[in-house]
Short mmCIF file of C-alpha atoms and ligand atoms in Angstrom, two decimals:
data_model
loop_
_atom_site.label_atom_id
_atom_site.label_comp_id
_atom_site.label_asym_id
_atom_site.label_seq_id
_atom_site.Cartn_x
_atom_site.Cartn_y
_atom_site.Cartn_z
CA MET A 1 -27.27 9.23 -23.06
CA SER A 2 -24.58 6.24 -24.20
CA ILE A 3 -21.61 5.46 -22.06
CA LEU A 4 -19.38 7.32 -24.34
CA GLU A 5 -21.59 10.48 -24.28
CA ALA A 6 -21.41 10.18 -20.32
CA ILE A 7 -17.41 10.05 -20.50
CA ARG A 8 -17.60 13.19 -22.65
CA ALA A 9 -19.97 14.83 -20.42
CA LYS A 10 -17.71 14.06 -17.64
CA ALA A 11 -14.68 15.35 -19.28
CA ALA A 12 -16.54 18.60 -19.81
CA GLY A 13 -17.32 18.77 -16.04
CA GLY A 14 -20.19 16.86 -15.54
CA GLU A 15 -21.49 14.34 -13.34
CA LEU A 16 -21.81 10.55 -13.90
CA SER A 17 -25.20 9.18 -12.56
CA ALA A 18 -25.29 5.82 -10.52
CA GLU A 19 -26.68 4.22 -13.76
CA GLN A 20 -23.80 5.79 -15.93
CA SER A 21 -21.36 4.45 -13.32
CA ARG A 22 -22.60 1.14 -13.43
CA GLY A 23 -22.85 1.11 -17.25
CA PHE A 24 -19.30 1.84 -17.60
CA ILE A 25 -18.04 -0.61 -15.14
CA ASP A 26 -20.21 -3.36 -16.81
CA ALA A 27 -19.14 -2.30 -20.35
CA TYR A 28 -15.34 -2.05 -19.51
CA LEU A 29 -15.20 -5.35 -17.79
CA GLY A 30 -17.44 -6.76 -20.51
CA GLY A 31 -14.96 -5.79 -22.96
CA GLU A 32 -17.39 -3.40 -24.94
CA LEU A 33 -15.23 -0.48 -23.89
CA GLY A 34 -11.50 -0.59 -24.06
CA ASP A 35 -8.57 0.76 -22.03
CA GLU A 36 -8.70 3.99 -24.33
CA GLN A 37 -12.16 4.87 -23.32
CA ALA A 38 -11.40 3.99 -19.61
CA THR A 39 -8.29 6.28 -19.54
CA GLU A 40 -10.49 9.18 -20.87
CA LEU A 41 -12.90 8.55 -18.00
CA LEU A 42 -9.93 8.37 -15.48
CA ALA A 43 -8.58 11.65 -16.92
CA ALA A 44 -11.93 13.17 -16.48
CA ILE A 45 -12.25 12.09 -12.85
CA PHE A 46 -8.65 13.16 -12.15
CA GLU A 47 -9.35 16.47 -13.80
CA HIS A 48 -12.81 17.35 -12.13
CA GLY A 49 -13.04 15.08 -9.10
CA MET A 50 -16.43 13.81 -8.08
CA VAL A 51 -19.35 15.28 -5.77
CA THR A 52 -20.42 12.98 -2.85
CA GLY A 53 -23.29 11.26 -4.44
CA GLU A 54 -21.36 10.59 -7.52
CA LEU A 55 -18.51 9.07 -5.67
CA VAL A 56 -20.72 6.91 -3.42
CA ALA A 57 -22.47 5.28 -6.64
CA TRP A 58 -19.07 5.06 -8.36
CA THR A 59 -17.51 3.06 -5.36
CA GLU A 60 -20.60 1.10 -5.19
CA ALA A 61 -20.34 0.21 -8.88
CA MET A 62 -16.87 -0.88 -8.32
CA LEU A 63 -17.68 -2.85 -5.22
CA ASN A 64 -20.47 -4.63 -6.87
CA SER A 65 -18.38 -5.67 -9.88
CA GLY A 66 -17.24 -8.93 -8.08
CA GLU A 67 -18.28 -11.19 -5.07
CA LEU A 68 -18.88 -9.81 -1.63
CA LEU A 69 -17.19 -11.75 0.97
CA SER A 70 -18.95 -12.97 4.17
CA TRP A 71 -17.73 -15.19 6.91
CA PRO A 72 -20.74 -17.29 8.69
CA GLY A 73 -19.26 -19.53 11.22
CA LEU A 74 -15.69 -17.66 11.34
CA GLU A 75 -14.64 -17.03 14.86
CA GLY A 76 -12.93 -13.70 15.68
CA PRO A 77 -13.57 -10.29 14.41
CA ILE A 78 -12.74 -9.64 10.70
CA LEU A 79 -10.36 -6.82 10.65
CA ASP A 80 -8.22 -5.03 8.28
CA LYS A 81 -5.98 -2.05 7.48
CA HIS A 82 -5.22 -0.39 4.24
CA SER A 83 -2.64 2.61 3.41
CA THR A 84 -2.91 5.09 0.84
CA GLY A 85 0.74 4.28 0.02
CA GLY A 86 4.27 5.63 0.40
CA VAL A 87 7.93 4.95 -0.20
CA GLY A 88 8.86 2.00 1.82
CA ASP A 89 5.61 1.39 3.28
CA LYS A 90 5.68 -2.31 4.35
CA ALA A 91 3.53 -2.10 7.36
CA SER A 92 0.98 -4.62 6.18
CA LEU A 93 3.40 -7.36 5.99
CA PRO A 94 4.03 -7.80 9.75
CA LEU A 95 0.61 -6.20 10.82
CA ALA A 96 -1.74 -8.62 9.02
CA PRO A 97 -0.11 -11.77 10.90
CA ALA A 98 0.38 -9.99 14.15
CA LEU A 99 -3.45 -9.37 14.27
CA ALA A 100 -3.95 -12.99 13.44
CA ALA A 101 -1.76 -13.91 15.98
CA CYS A 102 -3.89 -11.74 18.51
CA GLY A 103 -7.17 -13.49 17.45
CA ALA A 104 -8.32 -11.48 14.73
CA LYS A 105 -9.15 -12.71 11.10
CA VAL A 106 -7.52 -10.59 8.36
CA PRO A 107 -8.83 -10.96 4.62
CA MET A 108 -6.60 -8.26 3.26
CA ILE A 109 -7.27 -7.47 -0.44
CA SER A 110 -4.19 -5.56 -1.42
CA GLY A 111 -2.65 -3.78 -4.52
CA ARG A 112 0.46 -3.89 -6.37
CA GLY A 113 2.94 -0.83 -7.23
CA LEU A 114 1.09 2.34 -7.83
CA GLY A 115 3.00 5.24 -9.29
CA HIS A 116 6.13 5.79 -7.13
CA THR A 117 4.91 3.62 -4.46
CA GLY A 118 5.61 -0.10 -4.10
CA GLY A 119 2.59 -2.33 -3.50
CA THR A 120 1.85 -4.94 -0.87
CA LEU A 121 1.40 -7.60 -3.45
CA ASP A 122 4.55 -7.28 -5.37
CA LYS A 123 6.60 -7.19 -2.16
CA LEU A 124 5.06 -10.41 -0.90
CA GLU A 125 5.55 -12.04 -4.42
CA ALA A 126 9.23 -11.46 -3.95
CA ILE A 127 8.77 -14.64 -2.06
CA PRO A 128 9.58 -17.56 -4.20
CA GLY A 129 6.44 -19.56 -5.20
CA LEU A 130 3.92 -17.33 -3.39
CA SER A 131 0.81 -16.53 -5.35
CA THR A 132 -1.64 -13.63 -4.44
CA SER A 133 -4.23 -14.51 -7.15
CA LEU A 134 -6.26 -16.91 -5.17
CA SER A 135 -10.02 -18.14 -5.92
CA VAL A 136 -12.64 -17.00 -3.38
CA SER A 137 -12.97 -20.54 -2.34
CA ARG A 138 -9.18 -20.83 -1.63
CA LEU A 139 -9.37 -17.54 0.14
CA ARG A 140 -11.87 -18.98 2.40
CA GLU A 141 -9.86 -22.16 3.32
CA ILE A 142 -6.84 -19.93 4.24
CA MET A 143 -8.95 -17.72 6.26
CA ASP A 144 -10.21 -21.07 8.06
CA GLN A 145 -6.91 -22.56 8.47
CA VAL A 146 -4.56 -19.62 9.04
CA GLY A 147 -6.86 -16.79 9.89
CA VAL A 148 -4.84 -14.26 7.47
CA VAL A 149 -4.49 -14.15 3.81
CA ILE A 150 -2.95 -11.30 1.65
CA ALA A 151 -4.81 -11.41 -1.79
CA ALA A 152 -5.01 -9.79 -5.17
CA GLN A 153 -8.15 -8.33 -6.81
CA THR A 154 -8.97 -10.99 -9.48
CA GLU A 155 -11.70 -11.63 -12.22
CA THR A 156 -14.39 -12.28 -9.44
CA LEU A 157 -13.10 -10.14 -6.42
CA VAL A 158 -13.45 -6.54 -7.01
CA PRO A 159 -12.47 -6.97 -10.82
CA ALA A 160 -13.25 -3.29 -11.20
CA ASP A 161 -10.27 -2.18 -9.26
CA ARG A 162 -8.12 -4.95 -10.68
CA ARG A 163 -8.57 -3.38 -13.98
CA LEU A 164 -8.69 0.43 -13.08
CA TYR A 165 -5.89 0.12 -10.74
CA ALA A 166 -3.40 -1.41 -13.29
CA LEU A 167 -4.68 1.32 -15.82
CA ARG A 168 -3.89 4.36 -13.40
CA ASP A 169 -0.54 2.91 -12.77
CA ALA A 170 0.11 2.63 -16.49
CA THR A 171 -1.37 6.14 -17.33
CA GLY A 172 -0.38 7.94 -14.16
CA TYR A 173 -3.81 8.94 -13.05
CA VAL A 174 -2.84 8.16 -9.49
CA ALA A 175 -3.13 11.33 -7.13
CA SER A 176 -6.89 11.81 -7.09
CA ILE A 177 -8.99 11.80 -4.15
CA PRO A 178 -12.02 10.06 -5.74
CA LEU A 179 -9.87 7.34 -7.57
CA ILE A 180 -7.95 6.67 -4.52
CA ALA A 181 -10.93 6.65 -2.11
CA SER A 182 -13.10 4.29 -4.44
CA SER A 183 -10.13 1.97 -5.19
CA ILE A 184 -9.37 1.60 -1.49
CA LEU A 185 -12.97 1.23 -0.07
CA SER A 186 -14.15 -0.91 -3.12
CA LYS A 187 -11.64 -3.65 -1.80
CA LYS A 188 -12.21 -3.10 1.88
CA LEU A 189 -16.01 -3.05 1.65
CA ALA A 190 -16.01 -6.19 -0.27
CA GLU A 191 -14.12 -7.95 2.63
CA GLY A 192 -16.97 -8.38 4.91
CA LEU A 193 -15.18 -6.58 7.85
CA ASP A 194 -16.00 -5.77 11.14
CA ALA A 195 -13.55 -2.89 11.43
CA LEU A 196 -11.15 -0.97 9.41
CA VAL A 197 -8.11 1.34 9.96
CA LEU A 198 -6.92 3.48 7.34
CA ASP A 199 -3.48 4.87 7.27
CA VAL A 200 -3.71 8.02 5.25
CA LYS A 201 -0.32 9.42 4.36
CA PHE A 202 0.77 12.83 3.24
CA GLY A 203 4.17 14.23 2.46
CA THR A 204 6.59 14.03 -0.28
CA GLY A 205 6.72 10.43 -0.31
CA ALA A 206 2.96 9.80 -0.20
CA THR A 207 0.52 10.02 -3.20
CA MET A 208 -1.06 12.99 -1.49
CA VAL A 209 1.66 15.59 -0.91
CA ASP A 210 -0.07 18.56 0.55
CA PRO A 211 -1.45 18.18 3.95
CA ALA A 212 -4.89 19.74 3.01
CA ASP A 213 -5.31 17.06 0.37
CA GLY A 214 -4.40 14.38 2.81
CA GLU A 215 -7.09 15.70 5.26
CA GLU A 216 -9.84 15.94 2.47
CA LEU A 217 -8.99 12.27 1.53
CA ALA A 218 -9.13 11.13 4.99
CA ARG A 219 -12.50 12.71 5.59
CA THR A 220 -13.83 11.40 2.39
CA MET A 221 -13.03 7.71 2.97
CA LEU A 222 -14.36 8.05 6.53
CA ALA A 223 -17.61 9.30 5.31
CA LEU A 224 -17.68 6.61 2.51
CA ALA A 225 -16.89 3.98 4.96
CA GLY A 226 -19.35 5.25 7.56
CA GLY A 227 -22.15 5.48 5.05
CA CYS A 228 -21.62 1.90 4.37
CA GLY A 229 -21.87 1.08 8.16
CA LEU A 230 -18.31 -0.07 8.35
CA SER A 231 -16.49 1.20 11.77
CA THR A 232 -13.32 2.79 10.49
CA THR A 233 -10.60 4.83 12.20
CA VAL A 234 -8.16 6.78 10.02
CA PHE A 235 -4.68 7.52 11.07
CA GLN A 236 -3.10 10.55 9.41
CA THR A 237 0.72 9.89 9.22
CA THR A 238 3.76 11.68 7.59
CA MET A 239 5.73 10.32 4.76
CA ASP A 240 8.84 12.96 4.06
CA GLN A 241 11.17 9.90 4.19
CA PRO A 242 10.72 6.34 3.71
CA LEU A 243 8.95 4.17 6.31
CA GLY A 244 11.93 2.23 7.93
CA CYS A 245 14.95 2.05 5.89
CA ALA A 246 14.42 -0.34 2.94
CA VAL A 247 12.74 0.44 -0.46
CA GLY A 248 12.47 -2.24 -2.82
CA HIS A 249 10.53 -5.81 -2.61
CA THR A 250 13.00 -8.30 -1.37
CA LEU A 251 14.57 -5.67 0.92
CA GLU A 252 11.27 -4.62 2.42
CA VAL A 253 10.48 -8.27 3.16
CA ASP A 254 13.68 -8.53 5.02
CA GLU A 255 12.81 -5.39 7.08
CA ALA A 256 9.20 -6.75 7.70
CA LEU A 257 10.77 -10.10 9.15
CA GLU A 258 13.13 -7.93 11.26
CA CYS A 259 9.90 -6.15 12.59
CA MET A 260 8.51 -9.74 13.42
CA ARG A 261 11.63 -10.45 15.26
CA GLY A 262 11.12 -7.41 17.66
CA GLU A 263 13.88 -5.81 15.79
CA GLY A 264 14.18 -3.29 12.95
CA PRO A 265 13.45 0.41 12.39
CA ASP A 266 11.49 2.09 15.26
CA ASP A 267 9.27 4.14 12.94
CA LEU A 268 7.89 0.82 11.18
CA ARG A 269 7.21 -0.81 14.64
CA GLU A 270 5.39 2.34 15.99
CA LEU A 271 3.29 2.23 12.83
CA VAL A 272 2.34 -1.41 13.06
CA VAL A 273 1.77 -1.26 16.83
CA THR A 274 -0.43 1.96 16.83
CA LEU A 275 -2.73 0.63 13.88
CA GLY A 276 -2.80 -2.83 15.27
CA GLY A 277 -3.76 -1.64 18.72
CA ALA A 278 -6.50 0.48 17.53
CA LEU A 279 -7.84 -2.56 15.35
CA LEU A 280 -7.70 -4.95 18.19
CA SER A 281 -9.44 -2.67 20.32
CA ALA A 282 -12.21 -1.81 17.74
CA GLY A 283 -12.75 -5.61 17.25
CA GLY A 284 -13.38 -6.15 20.98
CA LEU A 285 -10.08 -8.29 21.45
CA CYS A 286 -8.70 -6.19 24.26
CA ASP A 287 -9.95 -3.48 26.81
CA ASP A 288 -8.45 -0.45 25.13
CA GLU A 289 -5.87 0.69 22.45
CA VAL A 290 -3.03 0.84 24.84
CA ALA A 291 -3.54 -3.18 25.78
CA GLY A 292 -3.88 -3.69 21.82
CA GLN A 293 -0.67 -2.03 21.23
CA ALA A 294 0.97 -4.30 23.89
CA ALA A 295 -0.58 -7.36 22.47
CA ILE A 296 0.76 -6.55 19.07
CA GLY A 297 4.12 -5.60 20.60
CA GLU A 298 4.10 -9.01 22.31
CA ALA A 299 3.15 -11.02 18.97
CA LEU A 300 6.08 -9.30 17.04
CA ASP A 301 8.43 -10.03 19.80
CA ASP A 302 7.83 -13.60 20.63
CA GLY A 303 7.69 -15.04 17.15
CA ARG A 304 3.91 -15.56 16.86
CA ALA A 305 3.43 -12.98 14.13
CA ARG A 306 6.31 -14.68 12.28
CA GLU A 307 4.75 -18.09 12.58
CA ARG A 308 1.54 -16.77 11.19
CA PHE A 309 3.32 -15.17 8.54
CA ALA A 310 5.17 -18.53 7.55
CA ALA A 311 1.86 -20.48 7.64
CA MET A 312 0.25 -17.65 5.42
CA ILE A 313 3.14 -17.93 3.07
CA GLU A 314 2.99 -21.73 2.65
CA ALA A 315 -1.00 -21.68 2.44
CA GLN A 316 -0.27 -19.13 -0.45
CA GLY A 317 2.14 -21.82 -2.03
CA GLY A 318 5.28 -19.79 -1.17
CA GLU A 319 8.61 -20.83 0.60
CA GLY A 320 7.66 -20.44 4.23
CA GLY A 321 11.48 -21.17 5.23
CA VAL A 322 12.16 -17.31 4.28
CA THR A 323 10.92 -16.44 7.83
CA GLU A 324 13.89 -18.28 9.36
CA ASN A 325 16.27 -17.91 6.30
CA PRO A 326 15.85 -14.74 4.43
CA GLY A 327 18.71 -15.69 2.29
CA LEU A 328 16.00 -17.63 0.32
CA LEU A 329 14.66 -14.55 -1.17
CA PRO A 330 15.88 -13.35 -4.55
CA ARG A 331 19.18 -11.37 -4.32
CA THR A 332 21.08 -9.22 -6.98
CA GLY A 333 24.49 -9.90 -5.43
CA ASN A 334 25.60 -6.27 -6.40
CA THR A 335 25.52 -3.56 -3.93
CA SER A 336 27.15 -0.08 -3.94
CA VAL A 337 27.37 2.37 -1.13
CA TRP A 338 26.39 5.90 -1.75
CA CYS A 339 28.20 8.71 0.38
CA SER A 340 27.24 12.18 1.41
CA PRO A 341 28.61 14.80 -0.94
CA ALA A 342 28.42 17.38 1.97
CA SER A 343 28.35 17.81 5.63
CA GLY A 344 25.49 19.32 7.42
CA VAL A 345 21.91 18.51 8.75
CA LEU A 346 20.22 15.93 6.37
CA ASP A 347 16.96 16.93 4.45
CA LEU A 348 15.17 15.50 1.50
CA ALA A 349 13.72 17.86 -1.13
CA ASP A 350 11.45 14.96 -2.46
CA CYS A 351 11.05 11.65 -0.95
CA ARG A 352 9.17 10.34 -3.92
CA GLU A 353 12.44 10.50 -5.59
CA LEU A 354 13.67 7.51 -3.48
CA GLY A 355 10.65 5.33 -4.89
CA LEU A 356 11.89 6.56 -8.43
CA VAL A 357 15.39 5.17 -7.62
CA VAL A 358 13.70 1.71 -7.21
CA ALA A 359 12.07 2.24 -10.56
CA ASP A 360 15.60 3.18 -12.14
CA LEU A 361 17.08 0.04 -11.12
CA GLY A 362 14.40 -2.15 -12.65
CA GLY A 363 12.01 -2.51 -9.58
CA ALA A 364 8.98 -1.01 -10.81
CA ARG A 365 6.29 -1.68 -13.75
CA GLY A 366 6.65 0.85 -16.55
CA ALA A 367 3.59 -0.43 -18.23
CA GLU A 368 0.81 -3.06 -17.18
CA THR A 369 2.84 -6.06 -18.30
CA ARG A 370 6.36 -5.33 -17.60
CA GLU A 371 8.04 -7.52 -15.13
CA ILE A 372 9.62 -6.19 -11.92
CA ASP A 373 13.02 -7.19 -10.39
CA PRO A 374 12.14 -7.93 -6.79
CA ALA A 375 15.64 -7.80 -5.58
CA VAL A 376 16.79 -4.42 -6.49
CA GLY A 377 16.45 -1.36 -4.45
CA LEU A 378 17.94 0.75 -1.48
CA ARG A 379 18.47 0.86 2.19
CA TRP A 380 18.20 4.21 3.40
CA LEU A 381 20.93 4.42 6.20
CA CYS A 382 20.11 7.70 7.88
CA ARG A 383 17.02 9.69 8.90
CA LEU A 384 15.83 13.41 8.33
CA GLY A 385 17.56 15.59 10.85
CA ASP A 386 20.74 13.41 11.31
CA GLU A 387 23.91 15.43 11.48
CA VAL A 388 26.08 13.92 8.64
CA GLN A 389 29.61 14.28 7.36
CA ALA A 390 30.69 14.46 3.78
CA GLY A 391 31.82 10.82 2.81
CA ASP A 392 29.37 9.09 5.39
CA ALA A 393 27.39 6.38 3.98
CA LEU A 394 23.67 7.54 3.18
CA ALA A 395 22.43 4.85 1.34
CA GLU A 396 23.26 1.39 0.10
CA ILE A 397 22.08 0.60 -3.42
CA PHE A 398 21.22 -2.95 -4.55
CA TYR A 399 21.49 -3.32 -8.48
CA ARG A 400 21.42 -5.96 -11.12
CA ASP A 401 24.18 -5.69 -13.91
CA GLY A 402 24.95 -2.05 -13.21
CA SER A 403 21.57 -1.35 -14.83
CA GLY A 404 20.13 2.08 -13.71
CA LEU A 405 23.07 2.38 -11.12
CA ALA A 406 24.30 6.03 -12.45
CA THR A 407 20.77 7.16 -12.99
CA ALA A 408 19.75 6.33 -9.37
CA GLU A 409 23.13 7.74 -8.04
CA ALA A 410 22.39 10.82 -9.79
CA ARG A 411 18.84 11.16 -8.67
CA LEU A 412 20.11 10.67 -5.11
CA GLY A 413 22.54 13.54 -5.61
CA ARG A 414 19.84 15.80 -6.68
CA VAL A 415 17.24 15.06 -3.76
CA VAL A 416 19.67 15.30 -0.78
CA ARG A 417 19.69 18.81 0.94
CA PHE A 418 21.65 20.15 3.93
CA ASP A 419 20.79 22.61 6.76
CA THR A 420 17.36 23.55 5.23
CA GLY A 421 16.17 24.25 8.91
CA ARG A 422 13.17 21.87 8.41
CA THR A 423 12.78 19.46 11.26
CA PRO A 424 11.16 16.16 10.97
CA GLY A 425 7.37 15.87 12.59
CA PRO A 426 6.00 13.17 14.41
CA LEU A 427 5.08 9.94 12.48
CA VAL A 428 1.54 9.89 13.39
CA LEU A 429 -0.18 13.45 13.27
CA GLY A 430 -3.87 12.86 13.90
CA ARG A 431 -6.79 10.52 13.62
CA LEU A 432 -10.59 10.55 12.90
CA ASP A 433 -12.97 8.23 14.11
CA SER A 434 -16.36 7.23 12.46
N1 URA B 1 -4.25 2.03 -2.45
C1 URA B 1 -5.22 1.51 -3.00
O1 URA B 1 -5.75 0.45 -3.18
N2 URA B 1 -5.61 2.36 -4.20
C2 URA B 1 -5.18 3.67 -4.34
O2 URA B 1 -5.55 4.38 -5.17
C3 URA B 1 -4.10 3.91 -3.55
C4 URA B 1 -3.56 3.09 -2.64
#
């Protein structure tokens, strides 16, 4: 069967064989198949899912599309974290350098904005001069010198995910368990890790809205990682409001820097400390998770995480001075305060809409090539369950030249609810260990 026939068979509800998965990835990367055929396959996987063996083979084909990293001679456990994505999720920015400050080595291959969620790479690239497109040899040098690097997929590093990730963002084939699991694990398995923590989010701001889907995604990734011998812990976390207050690239770097000063929103710190504690413990760098949490907290409070972040930024060609002077980040110079239209106990009908506000303002890609404006976004000034009065400031909007402001304000007006009786749950709902 040709690859094109295999795509059609998948679209009709069939399964891809391991050979067909490898054949598709080779042909797509080699230019024999274009985005149109790849979109057909994404649509088929989105529609029909994948059975276990099929997903394992598909993930292996993505993983083996590029180099597999290994770290002979590098001291310290090789650790990493990845999130399934959510509105305002900037946890990787403080977590990666905090782990390195505690003795871990962190070769984090990350992603760009996907759907309504922002990507770690785009956030980091708000920093003037910083590049996430690194050769494998440069990545190794930075790991040797700084112990932490946050890098993009490239032509030689999980190129299959590089292409398919961008295509999913452009076509909207995002919220699919096999597509998310293979995307994340192809990157993480290529990193040569000793231990991995996954943050699987569900709720209206996450890629997976339904808790049952979140649970299935968590179990699927745990089984995939475990099958490859990678020690993995999955944290299941809620996302019905932004993580922290900032949504938008520069604003999220600001907030990550606050976290690395021992300040900033409590939920962001709680998440960073929880995930970091689990990783330090899995990597043997502390006696147990409680000790690991304390170690991460100290690295955030005493400036070591921030110093490591500055060193990483400079090693990646960026302006390390932003850690002491966030004024060096791109700014719009225009802000508008959005006030509550009514009084009552605050709720959000759909947190995803806050991610779309950033898109309205020009802070997201509409297609693979469109530039994003890193300076736009919003600061969400309240939390679900707060008692607010009509006229209270609920959000600060950072816009450029008035562009998208009216649309963003109208969106906020549609999404805010009062007195629904819903109470916000805890941030971390559960965990699964391999
Ligand atoms: N992060 C990824 O790397 N891929 C996804 O599909 C979702 C989140």
